[in-house]
Coordinates of C-alpha atoms in Angstrom, one line a residue:
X1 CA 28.2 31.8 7.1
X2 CA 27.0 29.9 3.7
X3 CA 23.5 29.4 3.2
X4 CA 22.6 25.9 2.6
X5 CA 21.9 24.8 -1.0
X6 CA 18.3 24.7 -2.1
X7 CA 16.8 21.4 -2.8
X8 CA 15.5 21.3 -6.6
X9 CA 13.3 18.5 -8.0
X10 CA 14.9 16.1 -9.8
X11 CA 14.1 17.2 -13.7
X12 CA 12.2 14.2 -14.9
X13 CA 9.7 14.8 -11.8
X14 CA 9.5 18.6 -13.2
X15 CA 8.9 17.8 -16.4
X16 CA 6.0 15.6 -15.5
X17 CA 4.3 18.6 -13.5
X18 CA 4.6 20.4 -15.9
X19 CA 2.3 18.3 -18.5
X20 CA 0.0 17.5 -15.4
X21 CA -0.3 21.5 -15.0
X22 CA -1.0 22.0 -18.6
X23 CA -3.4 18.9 -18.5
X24 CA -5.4 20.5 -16.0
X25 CA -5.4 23.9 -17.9
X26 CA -7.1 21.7 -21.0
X27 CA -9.6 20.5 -18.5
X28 CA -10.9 24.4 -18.3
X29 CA -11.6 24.0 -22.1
X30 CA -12.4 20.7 -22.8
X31 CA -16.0 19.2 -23.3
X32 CA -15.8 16.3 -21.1
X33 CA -19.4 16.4 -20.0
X34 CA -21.2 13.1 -20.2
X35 CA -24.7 13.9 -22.4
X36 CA -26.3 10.4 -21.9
X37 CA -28.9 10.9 -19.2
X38 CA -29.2 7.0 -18.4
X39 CA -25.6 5.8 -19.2
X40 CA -26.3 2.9 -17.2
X41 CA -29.1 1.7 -18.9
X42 CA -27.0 1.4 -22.3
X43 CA -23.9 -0.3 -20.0
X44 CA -26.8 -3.0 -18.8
X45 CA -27.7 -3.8 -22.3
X46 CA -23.7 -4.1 -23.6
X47 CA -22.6 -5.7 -20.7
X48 CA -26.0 -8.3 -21.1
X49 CA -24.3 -8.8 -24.7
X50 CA -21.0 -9.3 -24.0
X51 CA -22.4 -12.4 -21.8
X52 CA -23.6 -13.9 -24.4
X53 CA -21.9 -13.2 -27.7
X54 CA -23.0 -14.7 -30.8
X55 CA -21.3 -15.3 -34.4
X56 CA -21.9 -13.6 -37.7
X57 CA -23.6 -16.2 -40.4
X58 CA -19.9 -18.2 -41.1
X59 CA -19.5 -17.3 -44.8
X60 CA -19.3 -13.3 -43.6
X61 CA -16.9 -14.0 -40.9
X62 CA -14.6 -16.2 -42.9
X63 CA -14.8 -13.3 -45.0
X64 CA -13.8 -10.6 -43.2
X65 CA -11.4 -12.6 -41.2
X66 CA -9.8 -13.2 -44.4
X67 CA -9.9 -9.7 -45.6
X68 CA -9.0 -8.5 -41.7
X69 CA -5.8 -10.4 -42.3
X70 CA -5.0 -10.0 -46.0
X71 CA -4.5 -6.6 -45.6
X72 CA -2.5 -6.8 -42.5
X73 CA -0.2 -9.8 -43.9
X74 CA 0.5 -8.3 -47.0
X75 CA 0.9 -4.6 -45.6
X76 CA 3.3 -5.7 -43.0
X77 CA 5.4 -7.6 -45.1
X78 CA 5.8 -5.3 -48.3
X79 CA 6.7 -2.9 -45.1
X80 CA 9.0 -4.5 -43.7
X81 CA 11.1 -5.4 -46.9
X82 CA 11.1 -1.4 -47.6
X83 CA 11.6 -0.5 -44.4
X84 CA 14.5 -2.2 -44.3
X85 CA 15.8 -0.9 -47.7
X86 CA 15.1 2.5 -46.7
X87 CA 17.4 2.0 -43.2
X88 CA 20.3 1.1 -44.7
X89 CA 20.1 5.1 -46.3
X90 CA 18.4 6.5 -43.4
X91 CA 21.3 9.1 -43.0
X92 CA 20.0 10.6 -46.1
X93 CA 18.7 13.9 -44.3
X94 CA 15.5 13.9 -47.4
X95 CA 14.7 10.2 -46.9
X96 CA 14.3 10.6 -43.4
X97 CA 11.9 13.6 -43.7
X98 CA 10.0 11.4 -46.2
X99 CA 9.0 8.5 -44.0
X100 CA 8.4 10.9 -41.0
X101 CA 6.0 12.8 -43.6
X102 CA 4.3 9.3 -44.8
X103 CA 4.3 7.6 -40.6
X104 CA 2.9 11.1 -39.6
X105 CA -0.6 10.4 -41.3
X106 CA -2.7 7.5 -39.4
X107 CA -4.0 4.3 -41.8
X108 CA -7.7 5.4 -41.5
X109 CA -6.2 9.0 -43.5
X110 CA -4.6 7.1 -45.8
X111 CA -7.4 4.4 -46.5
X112 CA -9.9 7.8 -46.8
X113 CA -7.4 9.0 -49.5
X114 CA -7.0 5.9 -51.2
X115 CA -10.8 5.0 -51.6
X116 CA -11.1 8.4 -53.2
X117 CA -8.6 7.3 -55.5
X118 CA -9.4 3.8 -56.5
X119 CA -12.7 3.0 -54.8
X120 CA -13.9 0.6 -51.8
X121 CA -11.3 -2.0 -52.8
X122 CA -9.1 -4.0 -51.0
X123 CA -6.1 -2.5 -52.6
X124 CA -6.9 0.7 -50.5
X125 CA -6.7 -1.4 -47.4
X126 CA -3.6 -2.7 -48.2
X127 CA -1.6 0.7 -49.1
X128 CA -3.1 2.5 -46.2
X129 CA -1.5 0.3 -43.7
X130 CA 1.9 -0.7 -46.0
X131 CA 2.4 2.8 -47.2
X132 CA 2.9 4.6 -42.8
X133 CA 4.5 1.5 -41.9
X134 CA 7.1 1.3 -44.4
X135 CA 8.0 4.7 -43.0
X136 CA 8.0 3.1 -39.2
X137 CA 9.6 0.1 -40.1
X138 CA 12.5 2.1 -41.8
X139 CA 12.9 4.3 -39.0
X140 CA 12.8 1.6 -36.0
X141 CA 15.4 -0.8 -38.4
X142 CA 17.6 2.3 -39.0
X143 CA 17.5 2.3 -34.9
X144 CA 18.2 -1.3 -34.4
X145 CA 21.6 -0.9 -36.9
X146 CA 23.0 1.6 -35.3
X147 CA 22.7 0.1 -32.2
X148 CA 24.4 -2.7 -32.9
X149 CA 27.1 -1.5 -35.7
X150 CA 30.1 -2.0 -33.2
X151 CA 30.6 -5.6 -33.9
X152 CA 30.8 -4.9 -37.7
X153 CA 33.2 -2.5 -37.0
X154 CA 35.7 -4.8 -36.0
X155 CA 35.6 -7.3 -38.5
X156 CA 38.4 -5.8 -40.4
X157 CA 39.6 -5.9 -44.3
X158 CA 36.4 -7.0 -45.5
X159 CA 33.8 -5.3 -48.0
X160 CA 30.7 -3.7 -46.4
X161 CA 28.3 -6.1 -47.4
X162 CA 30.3 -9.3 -45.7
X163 CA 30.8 -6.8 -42.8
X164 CA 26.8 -6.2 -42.8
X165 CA 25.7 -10.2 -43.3
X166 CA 28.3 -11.2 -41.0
X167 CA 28.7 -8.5 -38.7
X168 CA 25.3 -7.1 -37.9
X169 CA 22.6 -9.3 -39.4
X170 CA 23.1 -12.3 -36.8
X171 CA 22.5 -9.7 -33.8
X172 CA 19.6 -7.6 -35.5
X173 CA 17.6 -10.4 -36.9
X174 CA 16.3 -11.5 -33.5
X175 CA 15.3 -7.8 -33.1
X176 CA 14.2 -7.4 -36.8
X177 CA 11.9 -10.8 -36.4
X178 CA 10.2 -9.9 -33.0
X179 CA 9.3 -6.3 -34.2
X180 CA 8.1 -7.5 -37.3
X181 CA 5.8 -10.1 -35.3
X182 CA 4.6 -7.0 -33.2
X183 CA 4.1 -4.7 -36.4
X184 CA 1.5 -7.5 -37.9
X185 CA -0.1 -7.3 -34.2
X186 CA -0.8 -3.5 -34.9
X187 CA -1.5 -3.8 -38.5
X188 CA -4.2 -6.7 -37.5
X189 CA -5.5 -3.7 -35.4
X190 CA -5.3 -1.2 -38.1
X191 CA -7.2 -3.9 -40.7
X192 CA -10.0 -4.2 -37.7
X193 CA -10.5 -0.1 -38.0
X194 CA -10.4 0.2 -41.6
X195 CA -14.1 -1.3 -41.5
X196 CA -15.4 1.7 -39.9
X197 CA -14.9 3.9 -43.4
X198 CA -16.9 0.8 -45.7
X199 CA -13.9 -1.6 -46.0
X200 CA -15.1 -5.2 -45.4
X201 CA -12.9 -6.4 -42.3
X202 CA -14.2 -7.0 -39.0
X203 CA -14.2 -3.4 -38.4
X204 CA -17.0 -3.0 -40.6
X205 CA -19.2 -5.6 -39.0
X206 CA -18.3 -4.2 -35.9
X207 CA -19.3 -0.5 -36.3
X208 CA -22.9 -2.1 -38.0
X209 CA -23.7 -4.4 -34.8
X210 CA -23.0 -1.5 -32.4
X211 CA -25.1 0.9 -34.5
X212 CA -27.6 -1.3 -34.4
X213 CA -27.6 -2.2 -30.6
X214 CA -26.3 -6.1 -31.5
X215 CA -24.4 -6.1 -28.6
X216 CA -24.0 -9.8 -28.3
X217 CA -23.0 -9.7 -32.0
X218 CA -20.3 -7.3 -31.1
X219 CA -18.8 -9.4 -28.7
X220 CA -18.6 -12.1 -30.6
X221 CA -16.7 -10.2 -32.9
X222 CA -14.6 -8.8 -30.7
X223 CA -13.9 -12.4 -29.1
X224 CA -12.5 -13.5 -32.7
X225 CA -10.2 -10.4 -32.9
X226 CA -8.7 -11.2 -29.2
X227 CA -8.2 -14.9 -30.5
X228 CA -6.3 -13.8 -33.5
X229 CA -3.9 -11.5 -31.5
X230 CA -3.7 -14.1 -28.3
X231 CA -2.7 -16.9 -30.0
X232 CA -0.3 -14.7 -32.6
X233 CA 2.4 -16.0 -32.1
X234 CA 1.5 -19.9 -32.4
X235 CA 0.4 -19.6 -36.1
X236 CA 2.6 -17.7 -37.4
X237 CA 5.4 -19.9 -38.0
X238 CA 8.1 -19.1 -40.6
X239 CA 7.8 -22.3 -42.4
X240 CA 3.9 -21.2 -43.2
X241 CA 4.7 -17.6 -44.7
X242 CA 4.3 -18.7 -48.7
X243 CA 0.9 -20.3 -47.5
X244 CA -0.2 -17.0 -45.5
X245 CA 1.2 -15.0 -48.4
X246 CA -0.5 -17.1 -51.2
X247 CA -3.5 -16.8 -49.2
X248 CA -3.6 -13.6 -48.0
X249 CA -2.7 -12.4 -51.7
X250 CA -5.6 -14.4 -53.3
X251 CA -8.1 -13.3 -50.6
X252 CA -6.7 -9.8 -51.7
X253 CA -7.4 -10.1 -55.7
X254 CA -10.3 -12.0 -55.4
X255 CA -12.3 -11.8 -52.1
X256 CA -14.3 -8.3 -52.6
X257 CA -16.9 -8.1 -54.9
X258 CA -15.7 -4.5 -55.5
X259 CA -13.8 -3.5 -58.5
X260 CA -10.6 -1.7 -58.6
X261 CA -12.5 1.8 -60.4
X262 CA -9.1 3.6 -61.8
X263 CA -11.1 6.0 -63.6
X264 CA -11.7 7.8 -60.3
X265 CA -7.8 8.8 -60.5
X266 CA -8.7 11.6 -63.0
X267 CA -11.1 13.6 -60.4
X268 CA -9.0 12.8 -57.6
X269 CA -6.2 14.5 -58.4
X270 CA -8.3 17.7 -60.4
X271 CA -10.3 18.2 -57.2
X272 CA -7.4 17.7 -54.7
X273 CA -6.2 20.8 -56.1
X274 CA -7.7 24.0 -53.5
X275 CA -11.1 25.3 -55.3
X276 CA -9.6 28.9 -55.9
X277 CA -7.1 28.3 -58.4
X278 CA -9.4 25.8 -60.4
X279 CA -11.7 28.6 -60.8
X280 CA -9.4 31.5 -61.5
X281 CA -10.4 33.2 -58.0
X282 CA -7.8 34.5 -55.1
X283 CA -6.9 32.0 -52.9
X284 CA -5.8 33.9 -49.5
X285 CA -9.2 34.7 -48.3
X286 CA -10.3 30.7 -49.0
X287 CA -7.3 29.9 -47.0
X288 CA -7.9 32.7 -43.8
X289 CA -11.6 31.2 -44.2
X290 CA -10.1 27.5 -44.1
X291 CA -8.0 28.3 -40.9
X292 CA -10.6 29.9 -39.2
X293 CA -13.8 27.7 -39.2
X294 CA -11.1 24.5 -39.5
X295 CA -7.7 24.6 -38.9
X296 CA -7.2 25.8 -35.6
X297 CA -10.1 24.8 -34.1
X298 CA -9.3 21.2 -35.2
X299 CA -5.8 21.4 -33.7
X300 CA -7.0 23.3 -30.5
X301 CA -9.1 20.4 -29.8
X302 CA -6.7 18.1 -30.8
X303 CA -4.4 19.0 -28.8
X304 CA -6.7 19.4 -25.7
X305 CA -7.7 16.1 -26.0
X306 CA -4.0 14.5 -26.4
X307 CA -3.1 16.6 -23.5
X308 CA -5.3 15.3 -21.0
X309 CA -5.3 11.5 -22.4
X310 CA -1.7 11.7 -21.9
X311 CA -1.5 12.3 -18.5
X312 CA -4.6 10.0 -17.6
X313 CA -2.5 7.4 -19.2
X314 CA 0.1 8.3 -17.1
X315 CA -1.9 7.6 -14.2
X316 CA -3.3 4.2 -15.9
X317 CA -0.2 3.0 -16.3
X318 CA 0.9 3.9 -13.0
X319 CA -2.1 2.2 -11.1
X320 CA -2.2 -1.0 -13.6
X321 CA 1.4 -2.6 -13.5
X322 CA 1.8 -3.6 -9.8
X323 CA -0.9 -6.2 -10.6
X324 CA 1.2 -7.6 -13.3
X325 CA 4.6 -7.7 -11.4
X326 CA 6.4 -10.2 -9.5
X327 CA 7.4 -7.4 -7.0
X328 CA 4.1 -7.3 -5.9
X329 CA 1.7 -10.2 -6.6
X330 CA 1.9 -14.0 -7.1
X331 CA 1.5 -15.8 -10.5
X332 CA -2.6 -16.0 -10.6
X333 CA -2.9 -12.5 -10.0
X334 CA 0.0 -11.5 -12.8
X335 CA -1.7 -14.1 -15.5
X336 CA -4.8 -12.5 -14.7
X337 CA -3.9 -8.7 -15.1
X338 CA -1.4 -9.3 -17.7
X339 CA -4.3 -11.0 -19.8
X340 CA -6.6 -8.3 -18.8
X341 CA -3.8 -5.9 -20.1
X342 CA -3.5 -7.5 -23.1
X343 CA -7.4 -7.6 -24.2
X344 CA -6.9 -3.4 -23.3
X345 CA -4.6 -2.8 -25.2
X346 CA -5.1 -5.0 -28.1
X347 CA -8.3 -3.3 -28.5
X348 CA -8.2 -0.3 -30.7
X349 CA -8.6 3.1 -29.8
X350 CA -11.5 3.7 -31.8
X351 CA -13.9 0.5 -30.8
X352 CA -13.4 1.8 -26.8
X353 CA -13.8 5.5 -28.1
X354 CA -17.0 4.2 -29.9
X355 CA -18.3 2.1 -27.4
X356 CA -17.8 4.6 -24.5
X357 CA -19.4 7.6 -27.2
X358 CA -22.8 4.6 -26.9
X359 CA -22.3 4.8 -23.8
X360 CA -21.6 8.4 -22.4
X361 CA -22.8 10.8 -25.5
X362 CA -21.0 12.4 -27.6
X363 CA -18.4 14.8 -26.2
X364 CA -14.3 14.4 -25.9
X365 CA -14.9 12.2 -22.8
X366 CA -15.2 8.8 -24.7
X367 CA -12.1 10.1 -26.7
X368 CA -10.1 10.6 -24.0
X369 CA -11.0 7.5 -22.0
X370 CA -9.9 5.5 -24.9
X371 CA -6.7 6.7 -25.3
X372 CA -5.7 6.8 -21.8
X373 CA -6.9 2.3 -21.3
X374 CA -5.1 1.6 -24.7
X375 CA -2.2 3.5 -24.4
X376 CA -1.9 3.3 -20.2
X377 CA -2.2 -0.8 -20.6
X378 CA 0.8 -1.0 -22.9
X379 CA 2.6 1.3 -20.7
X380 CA 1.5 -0.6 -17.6
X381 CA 2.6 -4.0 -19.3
X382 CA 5.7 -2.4 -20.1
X383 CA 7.0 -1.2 -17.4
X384 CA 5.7 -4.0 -15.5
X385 CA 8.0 -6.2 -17.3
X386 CA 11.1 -3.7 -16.3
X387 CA 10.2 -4.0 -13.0
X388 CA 10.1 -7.9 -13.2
X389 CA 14.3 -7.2 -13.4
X390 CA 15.0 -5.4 -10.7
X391 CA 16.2 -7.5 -7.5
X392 CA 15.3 -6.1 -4.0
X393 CA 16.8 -6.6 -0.9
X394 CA 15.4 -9.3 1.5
X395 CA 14.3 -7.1 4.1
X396 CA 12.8 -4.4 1.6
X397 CA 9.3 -2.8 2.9
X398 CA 6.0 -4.1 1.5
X399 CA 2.7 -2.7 -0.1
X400 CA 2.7 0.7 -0.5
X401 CA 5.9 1.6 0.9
X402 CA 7.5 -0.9 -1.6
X403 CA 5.4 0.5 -4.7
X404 CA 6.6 4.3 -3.4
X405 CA 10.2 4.1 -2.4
X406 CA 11.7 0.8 -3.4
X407 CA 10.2 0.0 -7.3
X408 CA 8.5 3.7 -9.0
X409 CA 12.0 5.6 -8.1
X410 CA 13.9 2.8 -9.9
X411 CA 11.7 2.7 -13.1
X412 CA 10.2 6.2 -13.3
X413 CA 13.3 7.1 -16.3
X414 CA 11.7 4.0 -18.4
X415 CA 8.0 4.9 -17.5
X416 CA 8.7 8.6 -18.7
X417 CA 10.4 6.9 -21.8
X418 CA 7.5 5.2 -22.4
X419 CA 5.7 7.9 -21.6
X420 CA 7.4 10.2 -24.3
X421 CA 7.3 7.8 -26.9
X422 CA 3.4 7.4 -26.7
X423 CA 2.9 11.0 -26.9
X424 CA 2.9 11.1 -30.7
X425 CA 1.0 8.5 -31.1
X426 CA -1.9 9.6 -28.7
X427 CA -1.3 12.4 -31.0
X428 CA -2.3 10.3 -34.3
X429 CA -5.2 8.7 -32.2
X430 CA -6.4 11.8 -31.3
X431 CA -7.0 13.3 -34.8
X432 CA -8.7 10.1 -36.1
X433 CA -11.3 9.6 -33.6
X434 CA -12.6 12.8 -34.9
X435 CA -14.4 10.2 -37.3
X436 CA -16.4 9.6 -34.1
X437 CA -18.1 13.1 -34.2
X438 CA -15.1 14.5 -31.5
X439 CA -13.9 18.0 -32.9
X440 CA -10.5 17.1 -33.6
X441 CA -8.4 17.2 -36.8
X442 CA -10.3 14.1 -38.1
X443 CA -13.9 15.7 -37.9
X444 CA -13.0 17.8 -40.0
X445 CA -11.3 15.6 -42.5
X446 CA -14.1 13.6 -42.6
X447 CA -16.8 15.8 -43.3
X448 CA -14.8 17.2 -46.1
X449 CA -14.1 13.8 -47.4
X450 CA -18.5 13.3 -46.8
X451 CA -18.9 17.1 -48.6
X452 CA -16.5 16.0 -51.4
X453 CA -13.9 18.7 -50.3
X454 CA -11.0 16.8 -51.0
X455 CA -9.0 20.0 -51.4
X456 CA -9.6 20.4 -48.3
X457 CA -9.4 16.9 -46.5
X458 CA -5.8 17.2 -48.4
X459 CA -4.7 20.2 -46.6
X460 CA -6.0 19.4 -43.3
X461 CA -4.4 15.8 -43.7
X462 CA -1.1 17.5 -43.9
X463 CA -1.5 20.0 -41.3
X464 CA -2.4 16.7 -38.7
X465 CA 1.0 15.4 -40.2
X466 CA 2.2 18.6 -39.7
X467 CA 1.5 19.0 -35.7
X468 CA 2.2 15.1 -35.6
X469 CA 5.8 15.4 -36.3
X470 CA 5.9 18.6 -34.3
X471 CA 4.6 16.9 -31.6
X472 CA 7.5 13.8 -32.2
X473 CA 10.2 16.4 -32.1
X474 CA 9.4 18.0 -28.9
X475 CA 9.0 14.1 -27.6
X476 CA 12.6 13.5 -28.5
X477 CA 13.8 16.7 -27.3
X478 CA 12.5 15.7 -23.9
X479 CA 13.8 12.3 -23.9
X480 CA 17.0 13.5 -24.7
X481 CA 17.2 16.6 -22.2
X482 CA 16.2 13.9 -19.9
X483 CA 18.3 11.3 -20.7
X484 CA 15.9 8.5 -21.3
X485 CA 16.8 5.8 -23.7
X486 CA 14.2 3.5 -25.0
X487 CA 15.6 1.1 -27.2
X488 CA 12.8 -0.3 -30.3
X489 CA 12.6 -4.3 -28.8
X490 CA 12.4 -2.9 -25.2
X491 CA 9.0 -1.0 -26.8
X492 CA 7.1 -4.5 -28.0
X493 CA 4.7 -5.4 -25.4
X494 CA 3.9 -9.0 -25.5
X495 CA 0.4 -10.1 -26.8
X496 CA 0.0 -12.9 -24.8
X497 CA 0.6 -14.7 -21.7
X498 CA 3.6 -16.4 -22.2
X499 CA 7.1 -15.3 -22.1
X500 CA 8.8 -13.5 -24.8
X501 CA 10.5 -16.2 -27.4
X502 CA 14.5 -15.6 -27.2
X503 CA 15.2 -18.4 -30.4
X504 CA 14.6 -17.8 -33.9
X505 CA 10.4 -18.3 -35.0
X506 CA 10.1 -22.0 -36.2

């Protein structure tokens, strides 16, 4: 007599108790404890602000709207041109490994780096948001092409570049446009958060006005950044690019009263080089000392902290997208959620993490929180969208029965994609908010960019990168042992309310 088989869970539900296990192991080592003793007190007084948000004087927030979006313009495009360059070699095993190394360090590493070397200048801005995207650019492009490289196959007897213009480009532009759109979304964010290390954006103003309990101020603020990202994709018409670049490279050159201060190159890279050797002295016991006291305690807490905002994103994400599906709700309740979505996650990581850290003390909590409402709305909006396609039967169940058997089963391989894909970059965020006073990576980075270690900032920079593409590999390995395929334009969430455009931008 055979015994019957033993039922197994499927692997992709395995795999995700596996990170909840390890995400409740982090919990027994995490500092999650909230410090504020009258949290609500501090909530009355943001949320009294947020009702009533007023303006900065109008010459400092044309400013910084102008600086906000130099930066991001100019960034994006210079990006996007060498991205592409870049993908058309991307099988170059060397090239590869240099845009992962350069997309591995967040902006707000490179602008620390870059204002060490030139000064508080815009120019710092600029290459600390074009210099990681170029590398993310060339990588997603490189994607795009080989995705769609059968139809230039087939156009035979012709060089490569007619097969390339004629074969490929009229598929991948659409793709290349709409990701672009989406990059200039994200580098509008990343301009926003170079304010809180001195560069004059709205970032800047924005750290001030919470530090000094202008709550109303902040919201105001914030209100303009959610206007630029809402109504993206109405100004930025092809037609206007030389007047946003003339613009955007004027405000660039001549809209900071800094000066470009070269002469800072010469110390820069004299101290970057690790304190032993310039003094003649061994440098093994600087570095045990360095790994000690820094290095693995910084990537310990780092990854605590991306362990447990990953799966809390999870469950974010999970909980958020009926509200914005057709599956579930009717159109006022979609536009509703899908535009509370989109203020979420358009909202950096660091202005929640800051916020919540007002509002909860200082501990990983506010970190954590952060990540899991930014990254678990564009998850949500995602997968929300992907649910929009599937078509049910007439008589399928309703409610919960509907959310548990009929829709999660069918989209749980694209919301572990999704999943997966975010992973590295909760990663990133979780380094940088160390900025915030959270013991990860970037606390230590930062107080050895405040104690003029740049020695050591340097090597702890690359040992973030380090884990970062660690972390991106082990991603990718579970994707494909999986089998989950994301494609790049299935990862752009939209920023606002309206359907995705299908024709080429105007």
């Amino acid at each position: 007599m055979t015994s019957a088989p033993r039922y197994q869970l499927p692997m992709g539900i395995r795999s995700f108790l596996l990170l909840l296990a390890v995400a409740l192991f982090c919990t027994l080592f995490a500092d999650i404890e909230i410090s504020n003793r009258n949290p609500w007190q501090e909530f009355a007084a943001m949320a009294g602000g947020f009702f009533q948000p007023t303006l900065l004087p109008v010459d400092e927030l044309i400013t910084a709207i102008a600086q906000t979006f130099s930066y991001a313009f100019l960034a994006v495009c210079t990006a996007a041109f060498a991205g592409f360059v870049v993908s058309l070699f991307f099988n170059q095993v060397w090239l590869r490994s240099l845009c992962a190394a350069i997309r591995s360090v967040h902006e707000l590493f490179w602008g620390l780096l870059f204002i060490q070397l030139i000064g508080i200048h815009p120019l710092a801005g600029y290459f600390a948001i074009a210099l990681p995207y170029t590398g993310i650019f060339a990588k997603v492009f490189a994607e795009i092409l080989e995705e769609h490289q059968s139809k230039a196959v087939t156009l035979q007897n012709t060089d490569r570049i007619s097969r390339f213009f004629y074969g490929q480009w009229p598929q991948v532009f659409p793709h290349f446009r709409s990701y672009s759109l989406y990059r200039l979304e994200c580098g509008l964010r990343s301009s926003t958060v170079l304010g809180f290390i001195g560069l004059p954006t709205l970032g800047f103003h924005l750290e001030t006005a919470f530090m000094q309990g202008l709550y109303s101020q902040a919201a105001g603020i914030l209100f303009i950044f959610y206007l630029m990202i809402a109504t993206l994709r109405w100004w930025m018409r092809a037609k206007l690019l030389p007047v946003y670049f003339a613009l955007a490279l004027w405000s660039l050159l001549h809209g900071s009263d800094h000066s470009l201060q070269l002469s800072l190159a010469t110390h820069f890279f004299t101290d970057i080089t690790p304190l032993p050797i310039r003094n003649g002295e061994a440098i093994l016991p600087w570095l045990s000392h360095l790994t000690t006291h820094e290095i693995l305690p910084g990537i310990g807490n780092t990854l605590l902290v991306t362990q447990i905002a990953l799966i809390l994103t999870a469950l974010v994400a999970l909980s958020l997208f009926p509200f914005s599906s057709k599956q579930f709700f009717a159109l006022p309740m979609r536009v509703s959620s899908h535009l509370a979505l989109v203020i979420l996650r358009s909202t950096p990581e660091l202005v929640i993490a800051f916020a919540l850290l007002l509002l909860l003390g200082p501990s990983m909590l506010p970190a954590i929180i952060a990540l899991a409402i930014h990254n678990g709305a564009i998850i949500a909006n995602l997968i929300s969208r992907h649910s929009d396609q599937i078509t049910l039967r007439l008589d399928a169940s309703r409610g919960f029965a509907r959310y548990s058997f009929e829709i999660l089963p069918r989209i749980y391989g694209q919301f572990l994609a999704f999943l997966c894909y975010r992973w590295e970059v909760i990663l990133r965020e979780s380094a940088i908010l160390g900025i915030l006073g959270v013991h990860t990576l970037g606390f230590y980075i930062d107080s050895a960019f405040e104690s003029f270690r740049l020695d050591v900032a340097v090597i702890l920079i690359a040992v973030s990168a380090l884990l970062n593409i660690l972390v991106d590999h082990g991603s990718r390995q579970l994707r494909h042992r999986l089998h989950l395929r994301s494609t790049p334009e299935a990862l752009i969430p939209l920023s606002t309310v309206i359907p995705a455009r299908t024709e080429p931008m105007p």
